[in-house]
Amino acid sequence: MRVHEGAAAVNRPVLVIGGGFAGLAAAVALASKGRRIRLLEQKPHLGGRARSLIEPVTGSVVDNGQHLLMGCYHSTLRFLETIGAAGRVRFQPGFALEFLDASGKRTHLRCPRLPAPWHLLAGVIGSGSFTAREKWELLRFARMLRRNSRSATAPADGATVSSWLRQAGQSETLQHNFWNLLAVAAMNEDPEIASAQIFERVLRLALFSSAADSRLGFARTGLSDLYSSLAPAYLQDRGGQLELNRNVRRFIIEEGACRGVELAGGERLEADHIISAVPWNSFTLLLPPGLLRSDPFFTRTLALRPAPIISINLWFDRRITEIEFAALRDTTIQWLFNRGDDGSGEPFVSIVLSGAHAHVARPKEEILAMALRELGQLLPAAREARLRHSLVIKERFATFSPHVGVEALRPTARTPVRGLYLAGDWTATGLPATIEGAAQSGYTAVDELENDLGRIVE
Ligand SMILES: Cc1cc2nc3c(=O)[nH]c(=O)nc-3n(C[C@H](O)[C@H](O)[C@H](O)COP(=O)(O)OP(=O)(O)OC[C@H]3O[C@@H](n4cnc5c(N)ncnc54)[C@H](O)[C@@H]3O)c2cc1C
């Protein structure tokens, strides 16, 4: 057997299955290297779990759920820059959060332009959002996080976010009023369940790397216009094929190698290389059942569990607040965003409820009534305004649950099947299910594939 190093000729296009952030990032990365790609998406539109729709009654562009980006989303920004969409994200000048308490109190955490972690420390010290004791707890915590991650205070294997924060001397009120809001938003899971190790990684990347990485980013457009309208042009200009309404039913795998896919209508497409960028619950349906049951690499993915997100979009007869976005304290609803100020359709308020296991089975009318009641506590103007229209969106499979031990269930991009590579926010990125995890996984899958193509085995 001889192994040559060097770029291999690829006769057939690489098949990319799934047109979310992961699949599009992978397809764009391949196309930028001159590879031919064929992307198959089962839906009539691209975007997967990060997409927008035009709400028919109001004409507003509504996302399937409010998405935030961060300065530390380096893979996402690389992807957006490549397709010419980086300008469609507006970043804060510096990390800043506003808190709205159920008592009506409004406070801020604004971090000045200083090198990390001083930006954060100065922000905490100057903030009215914390008591003097909480500030002291936060400063101690920041010092701990700055130390080597192998220190005794690094989260233990079985630590949840809550147990780790308790161990790190964070009081119940600080957890309730600050950490839990951040943790649920970043992880989409109850801090009593979520893995401290993943959360610690998020904190290091998002808050302690650099002031620029800490900034929050907002799409200036609906999510679909952010990327899924520009990526197709990039791909097609480079000879890529992008096919919607193409539902892959199964992978064709023979003698340990991937040979192609079969579509729902029975059509077979041959391929030597496939990047699967579908969510885990779709992926397990595409594998031959024997392989799924017999190879632990695949079997363990069956243990991944979903975590839901509920979005409550509200159109009032008047503006109820000028606040751009706020973290909500002492309420079930968690975040509030003012939307639609870009002139597309009517302005509205979008409320987010993440890690929504306890609420996802409730009727939408109940969820709406709860949101309106709580909004009235937070903002007096909401009590006086008349609700003209509402849209409650339940995303039951919003993300995988990043519970303790989940890292052992997440597969790498390289699989035991020759020619089959995995991408998607649920693969082993080390991050929770995020746009960044998805984009990063797309690039990783392409790197693995390119490594293999660079080694021709005879
Ligand atoms: C409500 C909500 C709010 C969120 N908020 C944030 C946030 O603020 N910040 C953040 O970073 N992340 C957020 N996320 C997470 C983020 O949206 C996801 O992590 C990311 O979009 C996942 O991208 P992906 O490409 O891995 O998967 P997906 O977007 O799910 O893409 C997979 C694609 O594969 C297609 N597919 C599936 N099966 C098949 C098949 N058999 N054949 C062909 N195609 C198939 C699907 O139709 C889909 O288009 C949020 C998610 C939700 C739902």
Short mmCIF file of C-alpha atoms and ligand atoms in Angstrom, two decimals:
data_model
loop_
_atom_site.label_atom_id
_atom_site.label_comp_id
_atom_site.label_asym_id
_atom_site.label_seq_id
_atom_site.Cartn_x
_atom_site.Cartn_y
_atom_site.Cartn_z
CA MET A 1 0.00 0.00 0.00
CA ARG A 2 1.38 3.40 -0.92
CA VAL A 3 0.22 6.68 0.49
CA HIS A 4 0.80 9.85 -1.54
CA GLU A 5 0.65 13.26 0.00
CA GLY A 6 -0.94 16.00 -2.06
CA ALA A 7 -4.28 17.24 -3.26
CA ALA A 8 -6.37 14.47 -4.77
CA ALA A 9 -8.55 14.88 -7.80
CA VAL A 10 -12.18 14.47 -6.81
CA ASN A 11 -14.38 13.30 -9.64
CA ARG A 12 -17.75 13.47 -7.98
CA PRO A 13 -19.03 16.46 -6.01
CA VAL A 14 -18.92 16.30 -2.24
CA LEU A 15 -22.47 15.85 -0.93
CA VAL A 16 -23.42 18.18 1.94
CA ILE A 17 -26.66 17.20 3.66
CA GLY A 18 -28.47 20.02 5.48
CA GLY A 19 -28.62 23.76 4.80
CA GLY A 20 -28.25 25.29 8.29
CA PHE A 21 -25.17 27.18 9.50
CA ALA A 22 -23.11 23.95 9.68
CA GLY A 23 -23.94 22.69 6.19
CA LEU A 24 -23.59 26.11 4.57
CA ALA A 25 -20.28 26.84 6.33
CA ALA A 26 -18.95 23.45 5.16
CA ALA A 27 -20.20 23.96 1.60
CA VAL A 28 -18.75 27.48 1.42
CA ALA A 29 -15.39 26.29 2.81
CA LEU A 30 -15.24 23.50 0.22
CA ALA A 31 -16.25 25.80 -2.63
CA SER A 32 -13.61 28.32 -1.58
CA LYS A 33 -11.01 25.54 -1.98
CA GLY A 34 -12.25 24.85 -5.49
CA ARG A 35 -14.16 21.67 -4.58
CA ARG A 36 -17.40 20.88 -6.33
CA ILE A 37 -20.30 20.57 -3.90
CA ARG A 38 -23.90 19.45 -4.03
CA LEU A 39 -25.97 20.56 -1.03
CA LEU A 40 -29.25 18.78 -0.30
CA GLU A 41 -31.82 20.39 2.01
CA GLN A 42 -35.11 18.71 2.84
CA LYS A 43 -37.06 21.94 3.41
CA PRO A 44 -38.15 24.43 0.74
CA HIS A 45 -35.82 26.96 2.41
CA LEU A 46 -32.32 27.12 3.91
CA GLY A 47 -31.50 28.16 7.47
CA GLY A 48 -32.53 25.19 9.62
CA ARG A 49 -32.99 26.30 13.22
CA ALA A 50 -31.86 29.87 12.53
CA ARG A 51 -34.28 31.31 10.02
CA SER A 52 -36.94 33.99 9.66
CA LEU A 53 -40.43 34.20 8.26
CA ILE A 54 -42.75 37.02 7.24
CA GLU A 55 -45.59 37.11 9.74
CA PRO A 56 -48.69 37.32 7.53
CA VAL A 57 -50.91 39.59 9.69
CA THR A 58 -48.34 42.31 10.47
CA GLY A 59 -45.82 41.85 7.66
CA SER A 60 -43.03 41.83 10.26
CA VAL A 61 -39.92 39.73 9.70
CA VAL A 62 -39.89 37.34 12.67
CA ASP A 63 -37.08 34.94 13.54
CA ASN A 64 -37.90 31.42 14.69
CA GLY A 65 -36.31 32.66 17.92
CA GLN A 66 -34.17 35.67 18.79
CA HIS A 67 -30.52 34.81 18.07
CA LEU A 68 -27.55 36.62 19.59
CA LEU A 69 -24.01 36.39 18.27
CA MET A 70 -20.83 37.29 20.13
CA GLY A 71 -17.47 38.73 19.16
CA CYS A 72 -15.97 35.34 20.01
CA TYR A 73 -17.96 33.72 17.16
CA HIS A 74 -14.81 33.58 15.03
CA SER A 75 -15.90 30.73 12.73
CA THR A 76 -19.29 32.33 12.18
CA LEU A 77 -17.66 35.65 11.31
CA ARG A 78 -15.23 33.91 8.95
CA PHE A 79 -18.22 32.30 7.19
CA LEU A 80 -20.20 35.56 7.06
CA GLU A 81 -17.16 37.46 5.77
CA THR A 82 -16.59 34.88 3.03
CA ILE A 83 -20.14 35.24 1.72
CA GLY A 84 -20.12 39.04 2.12
CA ALA A 85 -22.55 39.16 5.05
CA ALA A 86 -20.33 40.32 7.92
CA GLY A 87 -21.77 43.85 7.64
CA ARG A 88 -25.20 42.45 8.42
CA VAL A 89 -24.24 41.95 12.07
CA ARG A 90 -24.16 44.97 14.37
CA PHE A 91 -21.91 44.56 17.40
CA GLN A 92 -22.14 46.50 20.64
CA PRO A 93 -19.19 48.89 21.16
CA GLY A 94 -18.51 47.00 24.41
CA PHE A 95 -20.23 44.27 26.40
CA ALA A 96 -23.36 45.74 28.01
CA LEU A 97 -26.48 44.27 29.58
CA GLU A 98 -29.59 45.89 30.96
CA PHE A 99 -31.59 44.26 33.77
CA LEU A 100 -35.29 44.77 34.40
CA ASP A 101 -36.55 43.65 37.80
CA ALA A 102 -40.13 42.62 38.50
CA SER A 103 -40.19 45.57 40.96
CA GLY A 104 -39.76 47.86 37.95
CA LYS A 105 -36.11 48.66 38.81
CA ARG A 106 -33.85 49.13 35.80
CA THR A 107 -30.05 48.72 36.07
CA HIS A 108 -27.07 48.29 33.76
CA LEU A 109 -23.81 46.42 33.44
CA ARG A 110 -21.65 48.38 30.99
CA CYS A 111 -18.08 47.32 30.36
CA PRO A 112 -15.65 50.08 29.31
CA ARG A 113 -13.03 49.67 26.59
CA LEU A 114 -10.24 48.08 28.58
CA PRO A 115 -8.24 44.90 28.00
CA ALA A 116 -9.88 41.70 29.34
CA PRO A 117 -10.60 41.00 32.12
CA TRP A 118 -10.37 44.62 33.31
CA HIS A 119 -13.30 45.62 31.09
CA LEU A 120 -15.49 43.17 32.99
CA LEU A 121 -14.15 44.02 36.43
CA ALA A 122 -14.60 47.77 35.84
CA GLY A 123 -18.10 47.10 34.49
CA VAL A 124 -19.10 45.08 37.56
CA ILE A 125 -17.68 47.62 40.00
CA GLY A 126 -19.54 50.50 38.33
CA SER A 127 -22.82 48.63 37.91
CA GLY A 128 -26.00 49.26 39.88
CA SER A 129 -27.12 45.68 39.13
CA PHE A 130 -25.27 44.12 42.06
CA THR A 131 -24.95 44.69 45.80
CA ALA A 132 -21.49 45.38 47.26
CA ARG A 133 -21.30 41.79 48.47
CA GLU A 134 -22.27 40.42 45.04
CA LYS A 135 -19.58 42.56 43.41
CA TRP A 136 -17.02 41.07 45.78
CA GLU A 137 -18.25 37.54 44.93
CA LEU A 138 -18.01 38.31 41.20
CA LEU A 139 -14.50 39.71 41.51
CA ARG A 140 -13.37 36.63 43.42
CA PHE A 141 -14.95 34.42 40.80
CA ALA A 142 -13.21 36.31 37.99
CA ARG A 143 -9.87 35.87 39.75
CA MET A 144 -10.54 32.16 40.09
CA LEU A 145 -11.38 31.84 36.40
CA ARG A 146 -8.21 33.68 35.45
CA ARG A 147 -6.14 31.09 37.24
CA ASN A 148 -5.00 27.95 35.51
CA SER A 149 -7.96 25.73 34.55
CA ARG A 150 -6.22 22.82 36.31
CA SER A 151 -6.62 24.59 39.63
CA ALA A 152 -8.73 23.04 42.35
CA THR A 153 -11.55 25.42 41.49
CA ALA A 154 -11.97 24.13 37.91
CA PRO A 155 -15.30 22.34 37.55
CA ALA A 156 -15.16 18.65 38.42
CA ASP A 157 -16.37 16.03 35.93
CA GLY A 158 -19.83 15.69 37.44
CA ALA A 159 -20.35 19.37 38.33
CA THR A 160 -23.47 21.17 37.21
CA VAL A 161 -23.41 24.91 36.63
CA SER A 162 -25.23 25.45 39.94
CA SER A 163 -23.00 23.16 42.02
CA TRP A 164 -19.88 24.75 40.52
CA LEU A 165 -21.11 28.29 41.19
CA ARG A 166 -22.00 27.35 44.77
CA GLN A 167 -18.58 25.82 45.26
CA ALA A 168 -17.05 28.99 43.85
CA GLY A 169 -18.77 31.07 46.52
CA GLN A 170 -21.52 32.59 44.40
CA SER A 171 -24.54 33.34 46.58
CA GLU A 172 -28.05 32.15 45.74
CA THR A 173 -29.20 35.70 44.92
CA LEU A 174 -26.27 36.29 42.56
CA GLN A 175 -26.94 32.98 40.86
CA HIS A 176 -30.61 33.83 40.54
CA ASN A 177 -30.15 37.44 39.37
CA PHE A 178 -27.14 37.03 37.11
CA TRP A 179 -25.51 33.67 36.51
CA ASN A 180 -28.67 31.72 35.81
CA LEU A 181 -29.81 34.26 33.23
CA LEU A 182 -26.46 33.99 31.42
CA ALA A 183 -26.27 30.21 31.79
CA VAL A 184 -29.78 29.50 30.51
CA ALA A 185 -29.26 31.86 27.57
CA ALA A 186 -25.88 30.37 26.63
CA MET A 187 -26.65 26.72 27.37
CA ASN A 188 -30.44 26.47 26.89
CA GLU A 189 -30.66 24.29 29.98
CA ASP A 190 -31.49 24.50 33.67
CA PRO A 191 -28.26 25.35 35.58
CA GLU A 192 -29.08 22.46 37.95
CA ILE A 193 -28.64 20.09 34.97
CA ALA A 194 -26.23 21.90 32.66
CA SER A 195 -22.54 20.91 32.56
CA ALA A 196 -20.23 23.29 34.41
CA GLN A 197 -17.32 22.30 32.17
CA ILE A 198 -19.10 23.53 29.04
CA PHE A 199 -20.24 26.71 30.81
CA GLU A 200 -16.73 27.43 32.04
CA ARG A 201 -15.45 27.14 28.47
CA VAL A 202 -18.15 29.56 27.30
CA LEU A 203 -17.22 32.06 30.01
CA ARG A 204 -13.53 31.88 29.14
CA LEU A 205 -14.18 32.40 25.42
CA ALA A 206 -16.96 34.94 25.74
CA LEU A 207 -16.01 37.06 28.71
CA PHE A 208 -12.34 36.55 29.52
CA SER A 209 -10.53 36.41 26.15
CA SER A 210 -10.80 40.00 24.98
CA ALA A 211 -13.17 42.94 25.23
CA ALA A 212 -13.93 42.58 21.51
CA ASP A 213 -14.90 38.91 21.94
CA SER A 214 -17.34 39.86 24.74
CA ARG A 215 -19.49 42.11 22.56
CA LEU A 216 -22.96 40.92 21.69
CA GLY A 217 -23.94 40.97 18.02
CA PHE A 218 -27.39 41.40 16.50
CA ALA A 219 -28.44 40.60 12.96
CA ARG A 220 -29.47 43.83 11.25
CA THR A 221 -31.91 41.79 9.17
CA GLY A 222 -34.05 38.73 9.72
CA LEU A 223 -31.90 35.62 10.21
CA SER A 224 -32.61 34.30 6.73
CA ASP A 225 -31.35 37.51 5.14
CA LEU A 226 -28.28 37.36 7.34
CA TYR A 227 -26.81 34.34 5.61
CA SER A 228 -29.11 31.99 3.78
CA SER A 229 -29.81 34.53 1.05
CA LEU A 230 -26.10 35.22 0.31
CA ALA A 231 -24.56 31.75 0.68
CA PRO A 232 -26.37 30.31 -2.39
CA ALA A 233 -24.92 33.01 -4.69
CA TYR A 234 -21.42 32.29 -3.37
CA LEU A 235 -21.84 28.57 -4.00
CA GLN A 236 -23.47 28.88 -7.40
CA ASP A 237 -20.76 31.31 -8.61
CA ARG A 238 -18.29 28.51 -7.89
CA GLY A 239 -20.24 25.81 -9.68
CA GLY A 240 -21.95 24.47 -6.54
CA GLN A 241 -25.37 22.85 -6.77
CA LEU A 242 -27.91 23.73 -4.11
CA GLU A 243 -31.07 21.65 -4.05
CA LEU A 244 -34.08 22.35 -1.84
CA ASN A 245 -36.92 19.90 -1.12
CA ARG A 246 -34.40 17.04 -1.27
CA ASN A 247 -35.11 14.77 1.67
CA VAL A 248 -32.31 12.27 2.26
CA ARG A 249 -33.76 8.99 3.52
CA ARG A 250 -30.57 7.02 4.17
CA PHE A 251 -26.83 6.82 3.64
CA ILE A 252 -25.66 4.04 1.36
CA ILE A 253 -22.75 2.39 3.18
CA GLU A 254 -20.94 -0.65 1.80
CA GLU A 255 -17.84 -2.39 3.18
CA GLY A 256 -17.25 0.40 5.68
CA ALA A 257 -17.28 3.13 3.05
CA CYS A 258 -19.90 5.63 2.12
CA ARG A 259 -21.21 5.24 -1.45
CA GLY A 260 -23.94 7.87 -1.58
CA VAL A 261 -27.45 8.58 -0.37
CA GLU A 262 -30.98 7.49 -1.14
CA LEU A 263 -33.64 10.22 -1.28
CA ALA A 264 -37.19 9.92 0.04
CA GLY A 265 -38.53 9.28 -3.48
CA GLY A 266 -36.13 6.34 -3.95
CA GLU A 267 -33.60 8.18 -6.16
CA ARG A 268 -29.97 7.31 -5.42
CA LEU A 269 -27.12 9.79 -5.61
CA GLU A 270 -23.61 8.35 -5.69
CA ALA A 271 -20.84 10.06 -3.75
CA ASP A 272 -17.41 9.25 -2.35
CA HIS A 273 -17.55 11.98 0.28
CA ILE A 274 -20.49 13.16 2.35
CA ILE A 275 -20.68 15.81 5.03
CA SER A 276 -23.77 15.18 7.12
CA ALA A 277 -24.87 18.50 8.68
CA VAL A 278 -28.30 17.45 9.94
CA PRO A 279 -29.34 17.48 13.63
CA TRP A 280 -28.63 14.35 15.69
CA ASN A 281 -32.24 13.19 15.71
CA SER A 282 -32.28 13.22 11.89
CA PHE A 283 -28.81 11.72 11.60
CA THR A 284 -29.63 8.55 13.53
CA LEU A 285 -32.49 7.86 11.07
CA LEU A 286 -30.12 7.98 8.10
CA LEU A 287 -27.70 5.32 9.32
CA PRO A 288 -28.20 1.60 8.65
CA PRO A 289 -29.91 0.34 11.87
CA GLY A 290 -27.31 -2.44 12.30
CA LEU A 291 -24.44 0.02 12.28
CA LEU A 292 -26.28 2.40 14.62
CA ARG A 293 -26.78 -0.40 17.14
CA SER A 294 -23.38 -2.06 16.85
CA ASP A 295 -20.83 0.77 16.68
CA PRO A 296 -20.57 2.75 19.96
CA PHE A 297 -19.36 5.77 17.98
CA PHE A 298 -22.91 6.02 16.63
CA THR A 299 -24.92 4.26 19.39
CA ARG A 300 -24.08 6.85 22.04
CA THR A 301 -25.65 9.65 19.97
CA LEU A 302 -29.03 8.01 20.68
CA ALA A 303 -28.70 9.21 24.28
CA LEU A 304 -28.68 12.93 23.29
CA ARG A 305 -31.82 14.71 24.48
CA PRO A 306 -33.51 17.89 23.22
CA ALA A 307 -33.97 21.18 25.06
CA PRO A 308 -36.78 23.54 23.94
CA ILE A 309 -36.97 27.31 23.47
CA ILE A 310 -40.21 29.31 23.40
CA SER A 311 -40.46 32.73 21.75
CA ILE A 312 -43.41 35.00 22.40
CA ASN A 313 -43.79 37.79 19.87
CA LEU A 314 -46.14 40.63 20.82
CA TRP A 315 -47.52 43.49 18.73
CA PHE A 316 -49.03 46.28 20.86
CA ASP A 317 -50.98 49.36 19.76
CA ARG A 318 -48.10 51.54 21.01
CA ARG A 319 -44.43 51.30 21.92
CA ILE A 320 -44.15 49.83 25.44
CA THR A 321 -40.43 50.45 25.98
CA GLU A 322 -37.43 52.02 24.30
CA ILE A 323 -35.12 49.36 25.84
CA GLU A 324 -33.31 47.53 23.04
CA PHE A 325 -32.97 44.31 24.99
CA ALA A 326 -32.96 43.33 28.65
CA ALA A 327 -32.43 40.40 30.99
CA LEU A 328 -35.54 39.93 33.14
CA ARG A 329 -35.23 39.23 36.85
CA ASP A 330 -37.75 37.41 39.08
CA THR A 331 -39.97 36.35 36.19
CA THR A 332 -40.42 33.11 34.26
CA ILE A 333 -39.81 34.96 31.00
CA GLN A 334 -36.08 35.62 30.68
CA TRP A 335 -35.17 38.09 27.94
CA LEU A 336 -36.94 40.90 26.11
CA PHE A 337 -36.00 42.30 22.69
CA ASN A 338 -37.49 45.26 20.85
CA ARG A 339 -37.80 44.20 17.20
CA GLY A 340 -38.84 45.52 13.84
CA ASP A 341 -37.26 48.96 14.16
CA ASP A 342 -35.52 48.45 10.83
CA GLY A 343 -38.71 49.47 9.06
CA SER A 344 -39.61 45.96 7.90
CA GLY A 345 -43.19 45.49 9.03
CA GLU A 346 -44.53 46.70 12.37
CA PRO A 347 -42.41 46.97 15.53
CA PHE A 348 -42.93 44.22 18.08
CA VAL A 349 -41.52 42.81 21.29
CA SER A 350 -39.93 39.38 21.34
CA ILE A 351 -39.76 37.51 24.66
CA VAL A 352 -37.51 34.48 25.15
CA LEU A 353 -37.97 31.48 27.42
CA SER A 354 -35.01 29.09 27.08
CA GLY A 355 -34.53 25.67 28.69
CA ALA A 356 -38.33 25.62 28.53
CA HIS A 357 -38.91 21.96 29.47
CA ALA A 358 -41.58 22.86 32.05
CA HIS A 359 -43.55 25.04 29.63
CA VAL A 360 -43.30 23.52 26.18
CA ALA A 361 -46.34 21.25 26.65
CA ARG A 362 -48.53 24.10 27.95
CA PRO A 363 -51.14 25.56 25.56
CA LYS A 364 -49.90 28.64 23.71
CA GLU A 365 -52.76 30.73 25.19
CA GLU A 366 -51.48 29.96 28.71
CA ILE A 367 -47.91 30.87 27.78
CA LEU A 368 -49.15 34.11 26.21
CA ALA A 369 -51.20 35.01 29.31
CA MET A 370 -48.19 34.35 31.56
CA ALA A 371 -45.90 36.49 29.38
CA LEU A 372 -48.39 39.39 29.33
CA ARG A 373 -48.89 39.23 33.10
CA GLU A 374 -45.15 39.26 33.77
CA LEU A 375 -44.48 41.95 31.17
CA GLY A 376 -47.04 44.11 32.95
CA GLN A 377 -45.04 43.74 36.19
CA LEU A 378 -41.81 44.69 34.46
CA LEU A 379 -43.12 47.56 32.34
CA PRO A 380 -46.14 49.62 33.43
CA ALA A 381 -46.67 50.74 29.81
CA ALA A 382 -47.40 47.13 28.86
CA ARG A 383 -50.39 47.15 31.23
CA GLU A 384 -51.91 50.14 29.48
CA ALA A 385 -51.19 49.07 25.92
CA ARG A 386 -53.60 46.97 23.89
CA LEU A 387 -52.26 43.74 22.42
CA ARG A 388 -53.05 43.72 18.71
CA HIS A 389 -51.45 40.47 17.69
CA SER A 390 -49.24 37.68 19.02
CA LEU A 391 -47.22 34.73 17.77
CA VAL A 392 -45.92 32.04 20.12
CA ILE A 393 -43.24 29.81 18.57
CA LYS A 394 -42.28 26.59 20.32
CA GLU A 395 -39.01 25.05 19.14
CA ARG A 396 -39.14 21.66 20.87
CA PHE A 397 -35.83 20.49 19.38
CA ALA A 398 -34.12 23.88 19.63
CA THR A 399 -30.83 22.38 20.85
CA PHE A 400 -29.43 19.25 22.46
CA SER A 401 -29.42 19.39 26.24
CA PRO A 402 -25.85 20.16 27.48
CA HIS A 403 -26.31 18.13 30.65
CA VAL A 404 -23.44 16.78 32.73
CA GLY A 405 -21.74 13.94 30.82
CA VAL A 406 -22.99 15.02 27.40
CA GLU A 407 -19.47 15.46 25.99
CA ALA A 408 -19.05 11.66 25.95
CA LEU A 409 -22.06 11.38 23.62
CA ARG A 410 -20.95 13.88 20.98
CA PRO A 411 -19.20 12.41 17.93
CA THR A 412 -16.15 13.82 16.15
CA ALA A 413 -16.26 15.03 12.55
CA ARG A 414 -14.36 11.96 11.42
CA THR A 415 -16.50 8.80 11.60
CA PRO A 416 -15.63 5.10 11.37
CA VAL A 417 -17.26 5.10 7.91
CA ARG A 418 -14.79 6.04 5.16
CA GLY A 419 -15.92 9.16 3.32
CA LEU A 420 -18.60 10.14 5.88
CA TYR A 421 -17.95 13.27 7.97
CA LEU A 422 -20.15 14.92 10.57
CA ALA A 423 -20.99 18.56 11.17
CA GLY A 424 -23.69 20.23 13.23
CA ASP A 425 -23.96 22.06 16.54
CA TRP A 426 -24.34 18.71 18.35
CA THR A 427 -20.99 17.27 17.28
CA ALA A 428 -17.89 17.42 19.49
CA THR A 429 -17.16 21.14 19.35
CA GLY A 430 -16.81 21.63 23.11
CA LEU A 431 -19.42 24.40 22.83
CA PRO A 432 -23.12 24.35 23.63
CA ALA A 433 -25.48 24.22 20.63
CA THR A 434 -24.87 27.60 19.05
CA ILE A 435 -24.42 29.20 15.68
CA GLU A 436 -20.69 29.28 16.45
CA GLY A 437 -20.61 25.56 17.26
CA ALA A 438 -22.45 24.86 14.01
CA ALA A 439 -20.15 27.02 11.85
CA GLN A 440 -17.03 25.69 13.57
CA SER A 441 -18.18 22.09 13.02
CA GLY A 442 -18.61 22.79 9.30
CA TYR A 443 -14.99 23.96 9.03
CA THR A 444 -13.73 21.03 11.10
CA ALA A 445 -15.52 18.50 8.88
CA VAL A 446 -13.97 20.12 5.80
CA ASP A 447 -10.48 20.04 7.39
CA GLU A 448 -10.86 16.31 8.09
CA LEU A 449 -12.07 15.65 4.56
CA GLU A 450 -9.22 17.68 3.07
CA ASN A 451 -6.71 15.79 5.20
CA ASP A 452 -8.03 12.53 3.80
CA LEU A 453 -8.05 13.83 0.24
CA GLY A 454 -4.44 14.87 0.72
CA ARG A 455 -3.53 11.21 1.35
CA ILE A 456 -4.20 9.03 -1.68
CA VAL A 457 -4.02 5.37 -0.75
CA GLU A 458 -3.23 2.83 -3.46
C1 LIG B 1 -35.27 29.46 19.14
C2 LIG B 1 -33.78 29.31 19.03
C3 LIG B 1 -32.94 30.29 19.55
C4 LIG B 1 -31.56 30.16 19.47
N1 LIG B 1 -30.76 31.17 19.92
C5 LIG B 1 -29.43 31.13 19.66
C6 LIG B 1 -28.61 32.26 19.95
O1 LIG B 1 -29.06 33.28 20.48
N2 LIG B 1 -27.28 32.17 19.65
C7 LIG B 1 -26.75 31.07 19.07
O2 LIG B 1 -25.55 31.07 18.79
N3 LIG B 1 -27.51 29.97 18.80
C8 LIG B 1 -28.83 29.99 19.07
N4 LIG B 1 -29.62 28.90 18.74
C9 LIG B 1 -28.97 27.68 18.24
C10 LIG B 1 -28.67 27.76 16.74
O3 LIG B 1 -29.82 28.16 16.02
C11 LIG B 1 -28.26 26.38 16.25
O4 LIG B 1 -27.21 25.91 17.05
C12 LIG B 1 -27.79 26.36 14.80
O5 LIG B 1 -28.68 27.07 13.97
C13 LIG B 1 -27.68 24.91 14.35
O6 LIG B 1 -27.22 24.84 13.03
P1 LIG B 1 -26.97 23.44 12.33
O7 LIG B 1 -26.57 23.73 10.93
O8 LIG B 1 -26.10 22.60 13.17
O9 LIG B 1 -28.40 22.69 12.34
P2 LIG B 1 -29.77 23.12 11.65
O10 LIG B 1 -29.92 24.58 11.64
O11 LIG B 1 -30.84 22.33 12.33
O12 LIG B 1 -29.63 22.64 10.15
C14 LIG B 1 -29.83 21.30 9.76
C15 LIG B 1 -30.53 21.29 8.40
O13 LIG B 1 -30.60 19.92 7.98
C16 LIG B 1 -31.84 19.74 7.31
N5 LIG B 1 -32.15 18.29 7.31
C17 LIG B 1 -32.48 17.53 8.38
N6 LIG B 1 -32.70 16.25 7.99
C18 LIG B 1 -32.51 16.22 6.64
C19 LIG B 1 -32.59 15.19 5.65
N7 LIG B 1 -32.95 13.94 5.98
N8 LIG B 1 -32.33 15.51 4.35
C20 LIG B 1 -31.97 16.79 4.01
N9 LIG B 1 -31.89 17.80 4.91
C21 LIG B 1 -32.15 17.52 6.21
C22 LIG B 1 -32.80 20.57 8.16
O14 LIG B 1 -34.00 20.86 7.45
C23 LIG B 1 -31.96 21.80 8.46
O15 LIG B 1 -32.12 22.81 7.48
C24 LIG B 1 -30.99 28.99 18.87
C25 LIG B 1 -31.83 28.00 18.36
C26 LIG B 1 -33.20 28.14 18.43
C27 LIG B 1 -34.08 27.07 17.85
#
